[in-house]
XYZ file of C-alpha atoms in Angstrom:
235
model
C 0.000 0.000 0.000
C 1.655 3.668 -1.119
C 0.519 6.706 -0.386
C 0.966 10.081 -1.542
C 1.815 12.584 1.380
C 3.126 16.111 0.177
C 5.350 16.879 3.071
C 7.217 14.059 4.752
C 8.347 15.232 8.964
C 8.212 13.654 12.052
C 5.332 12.917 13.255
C 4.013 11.573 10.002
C 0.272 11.106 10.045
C -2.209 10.631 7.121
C -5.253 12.760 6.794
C -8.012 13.991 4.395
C -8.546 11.637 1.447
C -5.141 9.666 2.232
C -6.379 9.020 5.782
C -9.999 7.659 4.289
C -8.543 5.708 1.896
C -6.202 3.755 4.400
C -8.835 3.250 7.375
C -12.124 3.028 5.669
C -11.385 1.349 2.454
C -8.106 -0.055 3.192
C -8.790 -1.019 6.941
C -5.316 -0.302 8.055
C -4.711 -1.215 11.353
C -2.299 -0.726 14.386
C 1.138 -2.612 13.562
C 0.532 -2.419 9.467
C 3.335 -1.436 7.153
C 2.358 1.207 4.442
C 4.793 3.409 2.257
C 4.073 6.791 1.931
C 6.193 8.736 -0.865
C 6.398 12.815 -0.937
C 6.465 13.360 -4.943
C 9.843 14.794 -5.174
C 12.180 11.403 -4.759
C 11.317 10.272 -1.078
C 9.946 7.425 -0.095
C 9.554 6.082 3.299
C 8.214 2.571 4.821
C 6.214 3.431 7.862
C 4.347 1.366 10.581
C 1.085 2.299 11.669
C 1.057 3.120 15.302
C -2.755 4.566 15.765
C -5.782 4.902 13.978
C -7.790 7.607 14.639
C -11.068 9.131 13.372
C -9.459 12.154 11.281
C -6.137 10.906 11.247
C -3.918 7.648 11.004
C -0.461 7.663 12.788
C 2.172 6.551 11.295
C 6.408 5.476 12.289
C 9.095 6.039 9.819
C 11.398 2.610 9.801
C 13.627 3.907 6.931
C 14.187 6.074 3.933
C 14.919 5.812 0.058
C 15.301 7.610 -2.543
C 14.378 8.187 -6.088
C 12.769 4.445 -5.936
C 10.777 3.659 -9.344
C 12.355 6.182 -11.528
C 14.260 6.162 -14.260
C 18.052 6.711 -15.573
C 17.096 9.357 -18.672
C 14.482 12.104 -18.313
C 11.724 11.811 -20.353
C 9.112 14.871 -21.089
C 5.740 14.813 -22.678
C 4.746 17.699 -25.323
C 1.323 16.648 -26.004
C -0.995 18.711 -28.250
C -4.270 19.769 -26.003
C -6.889 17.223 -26.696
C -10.494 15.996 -24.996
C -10.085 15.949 -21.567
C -10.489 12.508 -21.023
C -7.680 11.399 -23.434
C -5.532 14.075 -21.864
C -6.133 12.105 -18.827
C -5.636 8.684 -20.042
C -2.228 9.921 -21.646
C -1.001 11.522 -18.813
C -1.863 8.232 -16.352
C 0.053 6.098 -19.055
C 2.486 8.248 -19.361
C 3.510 8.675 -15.709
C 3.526 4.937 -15.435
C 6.311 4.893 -18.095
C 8.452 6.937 -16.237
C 8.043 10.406 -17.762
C 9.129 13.658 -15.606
C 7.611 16.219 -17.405
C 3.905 16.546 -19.347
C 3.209 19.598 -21.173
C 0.458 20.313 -23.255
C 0.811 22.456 -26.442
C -1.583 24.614 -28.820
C -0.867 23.837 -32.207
C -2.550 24.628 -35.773
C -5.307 21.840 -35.249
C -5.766 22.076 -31.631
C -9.120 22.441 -30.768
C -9.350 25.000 -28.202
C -12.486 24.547 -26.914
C -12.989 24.443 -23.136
C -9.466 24.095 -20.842
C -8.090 20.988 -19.701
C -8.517 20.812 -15.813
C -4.669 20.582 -14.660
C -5.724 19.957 -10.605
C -7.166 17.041 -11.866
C -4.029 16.045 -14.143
C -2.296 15.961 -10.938
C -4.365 14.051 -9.270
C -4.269 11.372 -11.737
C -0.600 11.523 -11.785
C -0.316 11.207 -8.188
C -2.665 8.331 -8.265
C -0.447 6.974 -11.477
C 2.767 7.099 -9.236
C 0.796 5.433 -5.849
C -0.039 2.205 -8.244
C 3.210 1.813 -10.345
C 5.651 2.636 -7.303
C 7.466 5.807 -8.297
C 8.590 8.122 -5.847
C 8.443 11.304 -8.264
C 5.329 12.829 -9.294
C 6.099 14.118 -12.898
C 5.474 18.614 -13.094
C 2.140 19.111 -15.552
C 2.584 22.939 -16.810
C 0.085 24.998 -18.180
C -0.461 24.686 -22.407
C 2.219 26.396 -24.310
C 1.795 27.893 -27.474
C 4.036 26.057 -30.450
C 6.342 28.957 -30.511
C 7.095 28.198 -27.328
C 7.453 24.496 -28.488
C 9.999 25.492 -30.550
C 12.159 27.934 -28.962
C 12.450 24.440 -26.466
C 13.173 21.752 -29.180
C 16.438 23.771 -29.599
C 17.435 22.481 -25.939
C 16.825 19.086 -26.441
C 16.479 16.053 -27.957
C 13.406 16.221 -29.343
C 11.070 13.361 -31.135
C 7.939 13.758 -33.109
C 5.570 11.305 -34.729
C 4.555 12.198 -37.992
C 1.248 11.196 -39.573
C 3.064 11.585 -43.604
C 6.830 10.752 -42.773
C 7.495 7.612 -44.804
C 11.628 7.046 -43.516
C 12.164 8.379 -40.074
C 13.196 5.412 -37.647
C 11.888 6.117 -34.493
C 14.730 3.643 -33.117
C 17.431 5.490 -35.344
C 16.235 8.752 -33.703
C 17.137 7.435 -30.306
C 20.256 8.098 -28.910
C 22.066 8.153 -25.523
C 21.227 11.233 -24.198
C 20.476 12.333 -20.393
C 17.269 14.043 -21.434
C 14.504 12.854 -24.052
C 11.394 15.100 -25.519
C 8.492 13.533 -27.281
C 5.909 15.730 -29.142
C 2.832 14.560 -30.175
C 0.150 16.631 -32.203
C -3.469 16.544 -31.964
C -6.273 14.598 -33.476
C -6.001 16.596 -36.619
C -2.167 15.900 -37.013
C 0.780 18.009 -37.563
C 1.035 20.578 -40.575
C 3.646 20.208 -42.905
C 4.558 23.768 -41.955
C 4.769 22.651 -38.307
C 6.829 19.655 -39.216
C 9.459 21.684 -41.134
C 9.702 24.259 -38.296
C 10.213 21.678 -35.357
C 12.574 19.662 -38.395
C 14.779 23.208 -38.653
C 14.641 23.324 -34.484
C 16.413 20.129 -34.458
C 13.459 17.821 -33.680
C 13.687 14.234 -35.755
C 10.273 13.258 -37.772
C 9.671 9.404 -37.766
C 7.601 7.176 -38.566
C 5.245 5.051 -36.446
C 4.009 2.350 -39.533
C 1.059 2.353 -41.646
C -1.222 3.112 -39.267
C -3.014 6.434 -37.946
C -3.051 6.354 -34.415
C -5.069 8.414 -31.817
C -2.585 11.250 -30.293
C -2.881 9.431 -26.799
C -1.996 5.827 -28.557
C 0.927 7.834 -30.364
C 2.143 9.457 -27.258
C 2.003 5.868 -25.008
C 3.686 4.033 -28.365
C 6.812 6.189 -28.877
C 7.122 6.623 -24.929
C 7.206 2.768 -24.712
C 9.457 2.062 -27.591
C 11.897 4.942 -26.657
C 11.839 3.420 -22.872
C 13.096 -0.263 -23.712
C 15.717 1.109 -26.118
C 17.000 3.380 -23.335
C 17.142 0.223 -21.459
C 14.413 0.848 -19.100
C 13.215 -2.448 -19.697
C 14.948 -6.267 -20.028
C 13.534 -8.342 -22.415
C 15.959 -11.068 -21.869
């Protein structure tokens, strides 16, 4: 059982939702062993020493650090799209490993309605308590493409591309500390956008024959990028 506490100190107690959660759906009792993790790299295994009505009480046994994460930085540019894709792309995606998710207006974004960031950190949070990371990964507000841009000369950046017939996503790949995926939105990337992201540095590749959703795109190059960074053993 992991939960998410935002400041870790001594005394450590749960409360609010986390608190609920472990007594009344969890039924955590005196002498149980939870983890509790503070979004920023610690992560604690702690013994339950009372259960209260607002509150449950909790001993720190030991600390790590940085538990569940992974050797290369990986950041999300994801063109805004419905809310509920946003969401399933961002859960996904924090699973994976990524640190950073940042959505982006481009040409074919819809912008209608705003995508409801408290509650991209909630599912993010939630992401991290199920797959065992200790980092919660930063969610910024949209960016315009400009912006998007003025970035993809900083690092390495990789971008799915809907019409690009050569570009090996695997070739693409290469060792560095820090790796940017941008996806665009259900109504693709222009060829204008493609060129000026192309000029910024960014590599175009190709992702098959197939027209994938942006959230599929964004999970499928994420994945792929992961196990050739070594994240995962397939031995």
């Amino acid at each position: 059982m992991r939960f998410y506490v935002n400041n870790i100190k001594s005394p450590l107690e749960l409360t609010g939702d986390a608190h609920t959660h472990a007594a009344y759906s969890l039924r955590v009792r005196v002498g149980d062993y939870i983890t509790v993790f503070d979004g920023k790299g610690v992560e604690c295994s702690c013994k339950v020493t009372s259960v209260n009505k607002d509150k449950t009480c909790l001993e720190i046994i030991d600390t790590r650090e940085n538990v569940g994460e992974t050797k290369t930085e990986y950041s999300l540019y994801l063109s805004v799209i419905k809310q509920d894709r946003f969401e399933l792309a961002v859960q996904k995606a924090t699973e994976l490993g990524v640190s950073n998710i940042i959505p982006v207006y481009s040409s074919y974004t819809q912008r209608v309605g705003n995508l409801n960031i408290d509650r991209l950190h909630k599912i993010a949070i939630s992401a991290c308590e199920q797959c065992g990371r200790s980092k919660v990964p930063t969610i910024e507000q949209p960016i315009e493409f400009d912006e998007l841009l003025e970035r993809t000369k900083h690092t390495h950046m990789i971008f799915p591309w809907e019409r690009e017939m050569h570009g090996s996503l695997m070739e693409a790949i290469d060792n560095s500390k820090s790796v940017s995926v941008f996806v665009g939105p259900e109504g693709g990337i222009t060829e204008q956008e493609k060129i000026a992201l192309v000029n910024a540095g960014a590599h175009s590749v190709t992702l098959g024959p197939r027209i994938l959703r942006a959230e599929t795109a964004a999970i499928t190059t994420l994945s792929v990028i992961c196990c050739a960074m070594g994240e995962w053993s397939l031995d």
